[in-house]
Coordinates of C-alpha atoms in Angstrom, one line a residue:
M96 CA 0.0 0.1 0.1
A97 CA 1.2 3.4 -1.1
I98 CA 2.4 6.0 1.7
V99 CA 2.2 9.4 1.5
V100 CA 5.2 11.4 2.4
N101 CA 4.5 15.1 3.6
M102 CA 6.9 17.9 3.9
P103 CA 7.9 18.0 7.8
R104 CA 8.2 20.5 10.3
L105 CA 11.5 20.2 11.4
S106 CA 11.7 23.4 13.6
D107 CA 9.0 24.9 15.6
T108 CA 9.1 28.0 13.4
M109 CA 9.1 26.4 10.2
E110 CA 6.0 27.1 8.2
E111 CA 7.6 25.8 4.8
G112 CA 10.5 23.9 3.3
T113 CA 12.7 23.9 0.4
V114 CA 13.8 20.8 -1.3
A115 CA 17.8 21.7 -1.7
K116 CA 18.5 18.2 -3.2
W117 CA 16.9 14.9 -3.6
L118 CA 19.3 12.1 -2.9
K119 CA 16.8 9.3 -4.5
S120 CA 15.2 9.4 -7.9
V121 CA 11.8 7.8 -9.1
G122 CA 11.9 4.2 -9.2
D123 CA 14.6 3.9 -6.6
K124 CA 14.2 1.3 -4.1
I125 CA 13.8 2.9 -0.3
E126 CA 15.2 1.2 2.9
E127 CA 13.8 2.7 6.2
G128 CA 16.6 5.1 7.4
D129 CA 17.8 6.0 3.9
I130 CA 18.4 9.8 3.4
L131 CA 15.4 10.9 0.9
A132 CA 16.1 14.6 0.6
E133 CA 17.9 17.7 1.9
I134 CA 15.2 20.4 3.1
E135 CA 16.3 24.0 3.8
T136 CA 14.4 25.3 6.7
D137 CA 14.2 28.8 8.0
K138 CA 17.2 28.0 10.4
A139 CA 19.4 25.1 8.6
T140 CA 19.6 22.3 5.6
M141 CA 18.6 19.1 7.4
E142 CA 18.6 15.5 5.8
F143 CA 15.4 14.1 5.7
E144 CA 15.2 10.2 6.5
S145 CA 12.7 7.8 5.1
F146 CA 10.7 6.0 7.9
N147 CA 9.3 3.6 5.1
E148 CA 10.5 1.1 2.8
G149 CA 9.3 0.5 -0.8
T150 CA 9.8 2.0 -4.4
L151 CA 10.1 5.9 -4.6
L152 CA 6.8 6.2 -6.9
H153 CA 6.6 9.8 -7.1
I154 CA 8.2 13.3 -6.2
G155 CA 5.8 15.9 -5.1
I156 CA 8.2 18.9 -4.9
Q157 CA 11.1 19.3 -7.2
E158 CA 14.7 20.5 -6.4
G159 CA 14.7 24.4 -5.6
D160 CA 10.9 24.4 -4.9
T161 CA 9.6 25.7 -1.7
A162 CA 6.2 24.2 -0.2
P163 CA 4.1 24.5 3.1
V164 CA 4.6 22.1 5.7
D165 CA 2.2 19.1 5.3
S166 CA 2.7 19.3 1.5
L167 CA 2.7 16.2 -0.6
L168 CA 6.5 15.6 -0.6
A169 CA 6.8 12.1 -2.1
I170 CA 4.9 8.8 -2.5
I171 CA 6.6 5.6 -1.4
G172 CA 4.6 2.1 -2.1
D173 CA 5.3 -1.2 -4.2
E174 CA 6.7 -0.9 -7.6
G175 CA 4.3 -0.5 -10.4
E176 CA 1.3 0.4 -7.7
D177 CA -1.5 2.6 -9.1
I178 CA -1.4 6.2 -7.3
S179 CA -3.6 7.9 -9.5
S180 CA -6.1 8.0 -6.9
L181 CA -3.7 10.0 -4.8
L182 CA -2.7 12.2 -7.3
G183 CA -6.0 12.6 -8.2
G184 CA -6.9 14.0 -5.0
D185 CA -4.3 16.7 -5.4
I186 CA -5.5 17.7 -8.7
A187 CA -9.0 17.8 -7.3
S188 CA -8.2 20.1 -4.5
E189 CA -6.0 22.5 -6.9
S190 CA -9.2 23.0 -9.2
D191 CA -11.5 23.5 -6.5
E192 CA -9.1 26.5 -5.4
E193 CA -11.5 29.1 -6.3
P194 CA -14.4 28.1 -4.4
A195 CA -12.1 27.5 -1.3
K196 CA -10.8 31.4 -1.8
E197 CA -14.4 32.5 -1.3
E198 CA -14.7 30.3 1.7
V199 CA -11.8 31.8 3.4
S200 CA -13.1 35.3 2.3
T201 CA -16.3 34.5 4.1
E202 CA -14.4 33.2 7.1
E203 CA -12.6 36.4 7.1
E204 CA -15.5 38.6 7.2
E205 CA -17.2 36.8 9.9
T206 CA -14.1 36.8 12.0
S207 CA -12.9 40.4 11.1
G208 CA -14.2 41.8 14.4
E209 CA -11.8 39.7 16.4
T210 CA -8.5 41.3 17.7
E211 CA -5.3 40.6 16.0
I212 CA -2.2 39.2 17.6
P213 CA -0.3 42.0 18.9
E214 CA 3.1 42.8 17.5
G215 CA 6.0 41.0 19.3
V216 CA 3.7 38.2 20.8
E217 CA 4.4 35.0 19.6
I218 CA 2.4 31.6 20.2
V219 CA 4.6 28.7 20.3
K220 CA 2.9 25.5 19.4
M221 CA 4.1 21.6 20.4
P222 CA 6.5 20.8 18.2
R223 CA 6.9 17.6 15.7
L224 CA 10.1 16.6 16.9
S225 CA 10.2 13.4 14.6
D226 CA 8.1 12.5 11.4
T227 CA 6.0 10.0 13.4
M228 CA 5.5 12.0 16.2
E229 CA 1.8 12.5 16.7
E230 CA 1.9 13.8 20.5
G231 CA 4.3 14.9 23.0
T232 CA 4.0 15.2 26.8
V233 CA 5.6 17.9 28.6
A234 CA 8.4 16.0 31.0
S235 CA 9.2 19.3 32.8
W236 CA 8.7 23.0 32.2
L237 CA 12.1 24.9 33.3
K238 CA 10.6 28.4 33.1
K239 CA 7.3 29.4 34.8
V240 CA 4.7 32.2 33.8
G241 CA 6.3 35.7 34.3
D242 CA 10.1 34.5 33.9
D243 CA 12.3 36.3 31.1
V244 CA 12.8 34.0 28.2
E245 CA 15.9 34.5 26.1
E246 CA 16.1 33.1 22.5
G247 CA 18.1 29.7 22.9
D248 CA 16.8 29.4 26.5
I249 CA 15.3 25.9 27.4
L250 CA 11.8 26.3 27.9
A251 CA 10.9 22.5 28.8
E252 CA 11.6 19.0 28.3
I253 CA 9.3 17.0 25.8
E254 CA 8.8 13.5 25.9
T255 CA 8.3 11.7 22.4
D256 CA 8.0 8.3 21.4
K257 CA 11.7 7.6 21.3
A258 CA 13.4 10.1 23.6
T259 CA 13.1 13.0 25.9
M260 CA 14.2 16.0 24.1
E261 CA 15.1 19.5 25.6
F262 CA 12.9 22.3 23.7
E263 CA 14.7 25.7 23.0
S264 CA 12.8 29.2 22.7
F265 CA 13.2 30.8 19.2
Y266 CA 11.8 34.0 21.1
T267 CA 12.9 36.7 23.6
G268 CA 10.4 38.0 26.1
K269 CA 8.2 37.0 29.1
L270 CA 6.6 33.8 29.3
L271 CA 3.1 35.0 29.4
Y272 CA 1.1 31.7 29.2
I273 CA 1.5 27.7 29.6
G274 CA -1.0 25.8 27.8
I275 CA 0.0 22.1 28.3
Q276 CA 1.1 21.5 32.2
E277 CA 3.8 19.1 33.3
G278 CA 2.8 15.4 32.8
E279 CA -0.1 16.2 30.4
S280 CA 0.1 15.1 26.7
S281 CA -1.1 17.2 23.7
P282 CA -1.0 16.7 19.8
V283 CA 1.4 18.5 17.6
D284 CA 0.7 22.0 16.9
A285 CA -1.4 22.6 20.4
V286 CA -0.7 25.8 22.2
L287 CA 2.3 25.0 24.1
A288 CA 3.1 28.5 25.4
V289 CA 2.8 32.5 24.7
I290 CA 5.4 34.6 24.7
G291 CA 5.8 38.3 24.5
P292 CA 5.8 41.6 26.1
E293 CA 4.8 42.2 29.8
G294 CA 1.3 43.6 30.0
T295 CA 0.2 41.9 27.0
D296 CA -3.7 40.9 27.0
V297 CA -3.1 37.1 26.8
D298 CA -6.9 36.4 26.8
A299 CA -7.5 38.2 23.8
V300 CA -4.5 36.4 21.9
L301 CA -6.0 33.0 22.9
S302 CA -9.3 34.1 21.7
N303 CA -8.0 35.1 18.5
K304 CA -6.0 32.2 17.8
S305 CA -8.9 29.9 19.0
G306 CA -11.7 31.6 17.2
G307 CA -13.8 31.4 20.4
S308 CA -15.2 33.8 22.4
K309 CA -13.1 35.9 24.8
K310 CA -15.2 34.9 27.8
S311 CA -14.6 31.4 27.5
S312 CA -11.1 32.1 26.7
S313 CA -10.8 34.1 29.8
T314 CA -12.4 31.3 31.7
K315 CA -10.0 28.7 30.1
A316 CA -6.9 30.9 30.9
K317 CA -7.6 31.6 34.6
K318 CA -8.1 27.8 35.1
E319 CA -4.6 27.3 33.5
E320 CA -3.1 30.0 35.4
S321 CA -4.4 28.6 38.7
K322 CA -3.1 25.3 37.5
S323 CA 0.2 26.5 36.7
S324 CA 0.3 28.7 40.2
E325 CA -0.5 25.1 42.2
S326 CA 2.3 23.4 40.3
T327 CA 4.8 26.3 40.7
D328 CA 4.1 26.5 44.4
K329 CA 4.6 22.9 44.6
K330 CA 7.6 23.0 42.9
E331 CA 8.8 25.9 45.2
A332 CA 8.3 24.2 48.4
V333 CA 10.1 21.1 46.9
K334 CA 13.4 23.1 45.8
S335 CA 13.7 25.8 48.2
V336 CA 16.7 27.3 46.4
A337 CA 17.5 30.6 45.0
D338 CA 15.9 31.7 41.6
S339 CA 19.1 32.0 40.0
E340 CA 20.3 28.4 41.4
R341 CA 19.1 25.7 39.1
I342 CA 19.1 22.1 40.1
F343 CA 19.3 19.6 37.4
A344 CA 16.7 16.7 38.1
S345 CA 15.2 14.0 35.7
P346 CA 11.4 14.5 35.8
L347 CA 10.6 11.5 37.4
A348 CA 13.1 12.3 40.3
K349 CA 11.2 15.6 41.0
K350 CA 8.0 13.9 41.1
I351 CA 9.0 11.2 43.7
A352 CA 11.0 13.9 45.4
A353 CA 7.8 16.3 45.4
D354 CA 5.8 13.4 46.8
K355 CA 8.2 12.4 49.6
G356 CA 8.8 16.1 50.7
I357 CA 12.3 15.7 49.5
D358 CA 14.5 18.8 49.3
L359 CA 16.1 18.5 46.2
A360 CA 19.1 21.1 46.9
K361 CA 20.1 18.3 49.9
V362 CA 20.5 15.5 47.4
S363 CA 23.7 14.6 45.5
G364 CA 23.1 13.6 42.0
S365 CA 24.7 10.4 40.6
G366 CA 23.8 11.3 36.6
D367 CA 25.8 13.0 34.1
N368 CA 26.8 16.3 35.2
G369 CA 25.5 15.8 38.8
R370 CA 22.0 15.3 37.5
I371 CA 19.7 13.9 40.1
I372 CA 18.0 10.5 39.1
K373 CA 15.4 8.3 40.6
K374 CA 17.8 6.0 42.7
D375 CA 19.5 9.2 44.2
I376 CA 16.0 10.1 45.5
E377 CA 15.2 6.3 46.8
N378 CA 18.5 6.2 48.2
Y379 CA 18.5 9.3 50.1
T380 CA 18.4 9.5 53.8
P381 CA 18.1 12.6 56.3
S382 CA 21.3 13.9 57.8
A383 CA 22.9 12.4 60.5
A384 CA 21.9 14.7 63.0
A385 CA 18.3 13.4 62.9
A386 CA 19.7 9.8 64.0
P387 CA 19.6 8.7 67.3
S388 CA 22.6 8.8 69.4
A389 CA 25.2 6.0 70.2
S390 CA 23.9 5.9 73.8
A391 CA 20.2 6.0 73.2
N392 CA 20.9 2.9 70.6
V393 CA 22.3 1.0 73.5
Q394 CA 19.5 1.9 75.8
A395 CA 17.0 0.8 73.1
E396 CA 18.8 -2.5 72.8
N397 CA 18.8 -3.1 76.5
A398 CA 14.9 -1.8 76.6
V399 CA 14.3 -4.6 73.7
A400 CA 16.3 -7.3 75.7
S401 CA 14.0 -6.8 78.9
Q402 CA 11.0 -7.4 77.0
P403 CA 9.2 -11.0 77.3
V404 CA 9.9 -13.1 74.5
S405 CA 6.2 -13.1 73.4
M406 CA 6.3 -9.5 72.8
A407 CA 4.0 -8.6 69.4
L408 CA 6.0 -8.0 66.5
P409 CA 6.1 -4.6 65.1
S410 CA 3.6 -3.8 62.1
G411 CA 4.8 -1.7 59.3
E412 CA 2.6 0.2 57.0
E413 CA 1.4 -0.7 53.5
G414 CA 1.8 1.5 50.6
T415 CA 1.7 1.6 46.7
E416 CA 3.0 4.3 44.4
E417 CA 1.8 4.6 40.9
V418 CA 4.3 6.5 38.6
K419 CA 2.7 7.5 35.1
N420 CA 4.5 5.7 32.3
S421 CA 6.5 7.9 30.0
N422 CA 6.1 7.5 26.1
M423 CA 9.5 6.1 26.1
R424 CA 8.6 3.4 28.4
K425 CA 5.3 2.8 26.7
A426 CA 7.2 2.8 23.3
I427 CA 9.5 0.0 24.6
A428 CA 6.8 -1.8 26.2
K429 CA 5.2 -2.0 22.9
A430 CA 8.3 -3.1 20.9
L431 CA 9.4 -5.6 23.0
G432 CA 6.2 -7.0 23.5
N433 CA 5.5 -7.6 19.9
S434 CA 9.1 -8.9 19.4
K435 CA 8.8 -11.4 21.9
F436 CA 5.5 -12.5 21.3
N437 CA 5.6 -12.4 17.5
A438 CA 8.9 -13.7 16.6
P439 CA 10.0 -17.2 17.6
H440 CA 12.9 -16.9 19.8
F441 CA 15.6 -19.5 20.5
Y442 CA 18.9 -19.2 22.3
L443 CA 22.5 -20.2 21.8
T444 CA 25.6 -19.9 24.2
I445 CA 28.9 -20.4 24.0
E446 CA 31.9 -19.7 26.3
V447 CA 34.9 -17.9 25.2
D448 CA 38.7 -17.7 26.3
M449 CA 39.5 -14.3 26.8
D450 CA 43.3 -14.6 27.6
N451 CA 44.4 -13.4 24.3
A452 CA 41.8 -10.7 24.2
K453 CA 43.0 -9.2 27.6
A454 CA 46.5 -9.3 26.3
S455 CA 45.8 -7.5 23.1
R456 CA 43.9 -5.2 24.7
A457 CA 46.5 -4.2 27.1
Q458 CA 48.9 -3.7 24.3
I459 CA 46.8 -1.6 22.2
N460 CA 45.4 0.8 24.9
S461 CA 49.1 1.0 25.9
L462 CA 49.4 3.5 22.7
P463 CA 48.9 7.0 23.2
D464 CA 45.6 8.5 23.2
T465 CA 43.8 5.1 22.5
K466 CA 41.3 3.5 24.5
V467 CA 39.5 0.4 23.7
S468 CA 37.0 -1.9 25.4
F469 CA 36.1 -5.3 25.3
N470 CA 33.0 -4.5 24.1
D471 CA 34.7 -2.7 21.0
M472 CA 36.2 -5.9 20.5
V473 CA 33.0 -7.6 20.6
L474 CA 31.2 -5.5 18.1
K475 CA 34.0 -5.4 15.6
A476 CA 33.9 -9.3 15.8
C477 CA 30.2 -9.2 15.2
A478 CA 30.1 -6.9 12.3
M479 CA 33.0 -9.1 10.7
A480 CA 31.3 -12.6 11.4
L481 CA 28.0 -11.1 9.9
K482 CA 29.9 -10.5 6.5
K483 CA 30.7 -14.3 6.7
H484 CA 27.1 -15.2 7.8
P485 CA 24.5 -12.8 5.7
Q486 CA 21.6 -15.1 6.8
V487 CA 22.0 -13.4 10.2
N488 CA 22.2 -10.0 9.0
T489 CA 18.5 -10.1 8.0
S490 CA 15.0 -8.9 8.6
W491 CA 11.8 -10.8 8.3
N492 CA 8.9 -9.2 6.0
G493 CA 6.4 -11.6 5.9
D494 CA 6.4 -13.0 2.0
T495 CA 10.4 -12.2 1.7
T496 CA 13.2 -12.0 3.8
K497 CA 15.6 -8.9 3.4
Y498 CA 19.3 -9.5 3.1
H499 CA 21.1 -6.5 4.2
K500 CA 24.3 -5.6 2.6
H501 CA 25.1 -2.9 4.8
I502 CA 26.1 -3.7 8.8
H503 CA 24.6 -1.3 11.1
M504 CA 25.3 -2.2 14.8
G505 CA 22.7 -1.3 17.4
V506 CA 24.3 -1.0 21.0
A507 CA 21.8 -1.0 23.7
V508 CA 22.5 2.0 25.9
A509 CA 20.5 2.3 29.7
V510 CA 19.2 5.6 30.5
D511 CA 17.1 7.1 33.4
E512 CA 13.7 6.6 31.6
G513 CA 14.5 3.1 30.0
L514 CA 16.5 1.9 27.1
V515 CA 18.0 3.2 24.0
V516 CA 19.6 1.7 21.1
P517 CA 22.1 3.9 19.1
V518 CA 23.3 2.6 16.0
V519 CA 27.0 2.5 14.7
K520 CA 26.6 2.7 11.0
H521 CA 28.9 0.6 8.5
A522 CA 30.7 -1.2 11.8
D523 CA 32.2 -3.6 9.5
L524 CA 34.4 -0.9 8.0
L525 CA 35.4 0.9 10.8
G526 CA 38.4 0.0 13.1
L527 CA 38.6 -0.6 16.6
T528 CA 39.4 2.9 17.8
Q529 CA 36.4 4.3 15.5
I530 CA 33.8 2.0 16.7
G531 CA 34.8 3.0 20.4
G532 CA 34.7 6.7 19.3
A533 CA 31.3 6.2 18.0
V534 CA 29.7 4.5 20.6
K535 CA 31.3 6.8 23.6
E536 CA 29.5 9.7 21.5
L537 CA 26.1 8.1 20.9
A538 CA 26.0 6.7 24.6
G539 CA 27.0 10.4 26.0
K540 CA 24.2 11.9 23.8
A541 CA 21.5 9.4 24.8
R542 CA 22.5 9.9 28.4
N543 CA 22.2 13.5 28.0
K544 CA 19.2 13.6 26.0
K545 CA 20.8 15.1 22.9
I546 CA 20.6 11.9 20.4
A547 CA 18.6 12.3 17.6
P548 CA 15.9 9.7 16.3
S549 CA 17.8 9.2 13.2
E550 CA 20.7 8.4 15.4
M551 CA 18.8 5.3 16.4
E552 CA 17.5 3.9 13.7
G553 CA 18.7 1.5 10.8
S554 CA 20.4 -1.2 12.7
T555 CA 20.7 -4.8 11.3
F556 CA 22.1 -6.3 14.4
T557 CA 22.1 -5.6 18.3
V558 CA 24.5 -6.0 21.1
S559 CA 23.5 -5.9 25.0
N560 CA 26.2 -6.1 27.5
L561 CA 25.5 -6.3 31.1
G562 CA 29.0 -7.6 32.0
M563 CA 29.9 -4.5 33.6
F564 CA 27.3 -5.2 36.0
G565 CA 28.9 -8.5 37.0
I566 CA 26.0 -10.6 35.0
L567 CA 27.5 -13.8 33.9
E568 CA 24.8 -14.8 31.5
F569 CA 21.5 -13.7 30.3
T570 CA 19.4 -13.5 27.4
S571 CA 17.8 -10.6 25.4
I572 CA 14.7 -9.9 23.2
I573 CA 15.4 -9.1 19.7
N574 CA 15.3 -5.8 18.8
Q575 CA 13.1 -5.8 15.9
P576 CA 13.5 -5.9 12.9
N577 CA 16.9 -7.4 13.4
S578 CA 17.0 -11.2 13.3
A579 CA 19.3 -11.8 16.3
I580 CA 20.6 -9.8 19.3
L581 CA 23.9 -10.9 21.1
S582 CA 24.0 -10.7 25.0
V583 CA 27.4 -10.1 26.5
G584 CA 28.2 -11.3 30.1
A585 CA 31.3 -10.6 32.5
I586 CA 34.9 -12.0 32.1
V587 CA 35.4 -14.5 35.0
E588 CA 39.0 -15.5 36.2
K589 CA 38.4 -19.3 37.1
P590 CA 40.1 -22.5 36.8
V591 CA 40.2 -24.1 33.0
V592 CA 41.4 -26.9 31.3
K593 CA 44.4 -26.2 28.5
N594 CA 46.5 -28.8 27.3
G595 CA 45.3 -31.4 29.5
E596 CA 45.8 -29.3 32.7
I597 CA 44.1 -27.2 35.1
V598 CA 45.3 -23.6 34.8
V599 CA 43.7 -20.2 35.3
G600 CA 42.1 -18.7 32.7
N601 CA 39.6 -16.0 31.8
T602 CA 36.1 -16.8 30.0
M603 CA 33.0 -15.0 28.9
K604 CA 29.5 -16.2 28.1
L605 CA 28.3 -14.8 24.8
T606 CA 24.6 -15.7 24.4
L607 CA 22.8 -15.4 20.7
A608 CA 18.9 -15.0 20.3
C609 CA 17.8 -15.8 17.1
D610 CA 14.2 -15.3 15.1
H611 CA 13.8 -18.9 13.9
R612 CA 11.7 -17.2 11.0
T613 CA 15.1 -16.2 9.4
V614 CA 17.8 -17.9 11.2
D615 CA 18.1 -21.8 11.9
G616 CA 20.0 -23.5 14.7
A617 CA 22.9 -24.4 12.5
V618 CA 23.0 -20.9 11.0
G619 CA 23.1 -19.5 14.5
A620 CA 25.5 -22.0 15.5
Q621 CA 28.0 -21.5 12.5
F622 CA 27.6 -17.6 13.3
L623 CA 29.0 -17.9 17.0
Q624 CA 32.0 -20.3 16.0
T625 CA 33.2 -17.5 13.7
L626 CA 32.6 -15.1 16.2
R627 CA 34.5 -17.3 18.8
Y628 CA 37.6 -17.4 16.4
Y629 CA 37.5 -13.4 16.2
V630 CA 37.2 -12.8 19.8
E631 CA 39.8 -15.5 20.9
N632 CA 42.4 -14.2 18.0
P633 CA 41.9 -10.2 18.1
V634 CA 45.0 -10.1 15.7
T635 CA 42.8 -11.3 13.0
M636 CA 40.4 -8.2 13.6
L637 CA 43.4 -5.7 12.8
A638 CA 44.5 -7.6 9.6

């Protein structure tokens, strides 16, 4: 079935875009993650990726042409598919242009009495931060009504279906109105905020924007203002720090701290750049001053010892807390549920001798400005093994199986709100240090919420490593549409048998989860044999 691709809104202020260059032609095969075109916005020229697969059947906006957001950019579908009905609808709408103009004219006459938006006032809408985003959730506001806002200031953190991203202001003025409160979700283009000069009649602006009466708009504005005020009071009670002193904390940490009455200023953050995360709140204990003295403890122990053996056991309080699931958590649950229940998983485990790998890594890292991890070595080994076993580098597609000629390695990274999988593109063509640098950069972006959706798409194989947590062996759920995922355990020093003698050795367990629709047991076993050879003989990866 043909899919219509519209001109995306790539920034909050973008009303139209210009196709600077097409990187695909009509008739070309399109894979998910392929760059379709370069699009100029009012701020920059950006690459636009395809989120669909098929054949490029139609180009609606030629190179150099400009069109409004949501205009027909392209059509992707099956080769030879009839798309005349889609194009016919477009032509029909163009032929009805005159009546449409008359309707607009009539509407303008009816609404001519409404107040125009004053100069310098800007209505900020919920941005579309990815091509698939239909709605967003405000995770936290970093500004409150009445605050001064400069262009480039972070207004809020917004959760999409893929990540939580900081949203910057493109305007300067005062934050006059907040339309979507923390924790609330709204569709793309809903009114997020109003920024403008102090003293602006916000009721009139919102009334003009919505086309409704000033009275109803005023009532709504007052309700939102009251709600915003309550939210602000609650946050002020929790933070109790100077306005100029900003505390960095995840939205979930803020919520739990507010519920427990914990002052964030007294909590030490263990996240990046001292950011307070969930576990910091859960592990927080009041200062030692509140703890009983040693003599009091002795007296208490003596008192307990003097009590009869039959004294009643203390009864604790039962409690349950519900925390709203973030968009990321819901997306993870949906994706993993679909994978586990739709793809028939089977698992293969091998134990690898890591003596040579440890020695090789020590030699490599002795070089100036060089740092390679065991995970980097596993990624490189997987990429090379996939070249020899293309059946594992595939995707199930119903009536067909896709064999990927490129090797894009997904690397599972834990973040505060869940799990993301950045992708190292063309890993088979990269050296160990290049892979290490790419993983470090992508993981840093993911943890700081700076990673772009395009950097988490297009993987053909995934590696998940829990060895740094001391996990010896585990199984993972396949990251669809991949056919397999490798689980990497910890390196363990233990007695092993070599040349008929018991000696001290270093071993690591690797578990391959396979989709039985595309990878048979023998194919998975052969892949692991090749992988073992590369990991146990790292010099072969440097040739």
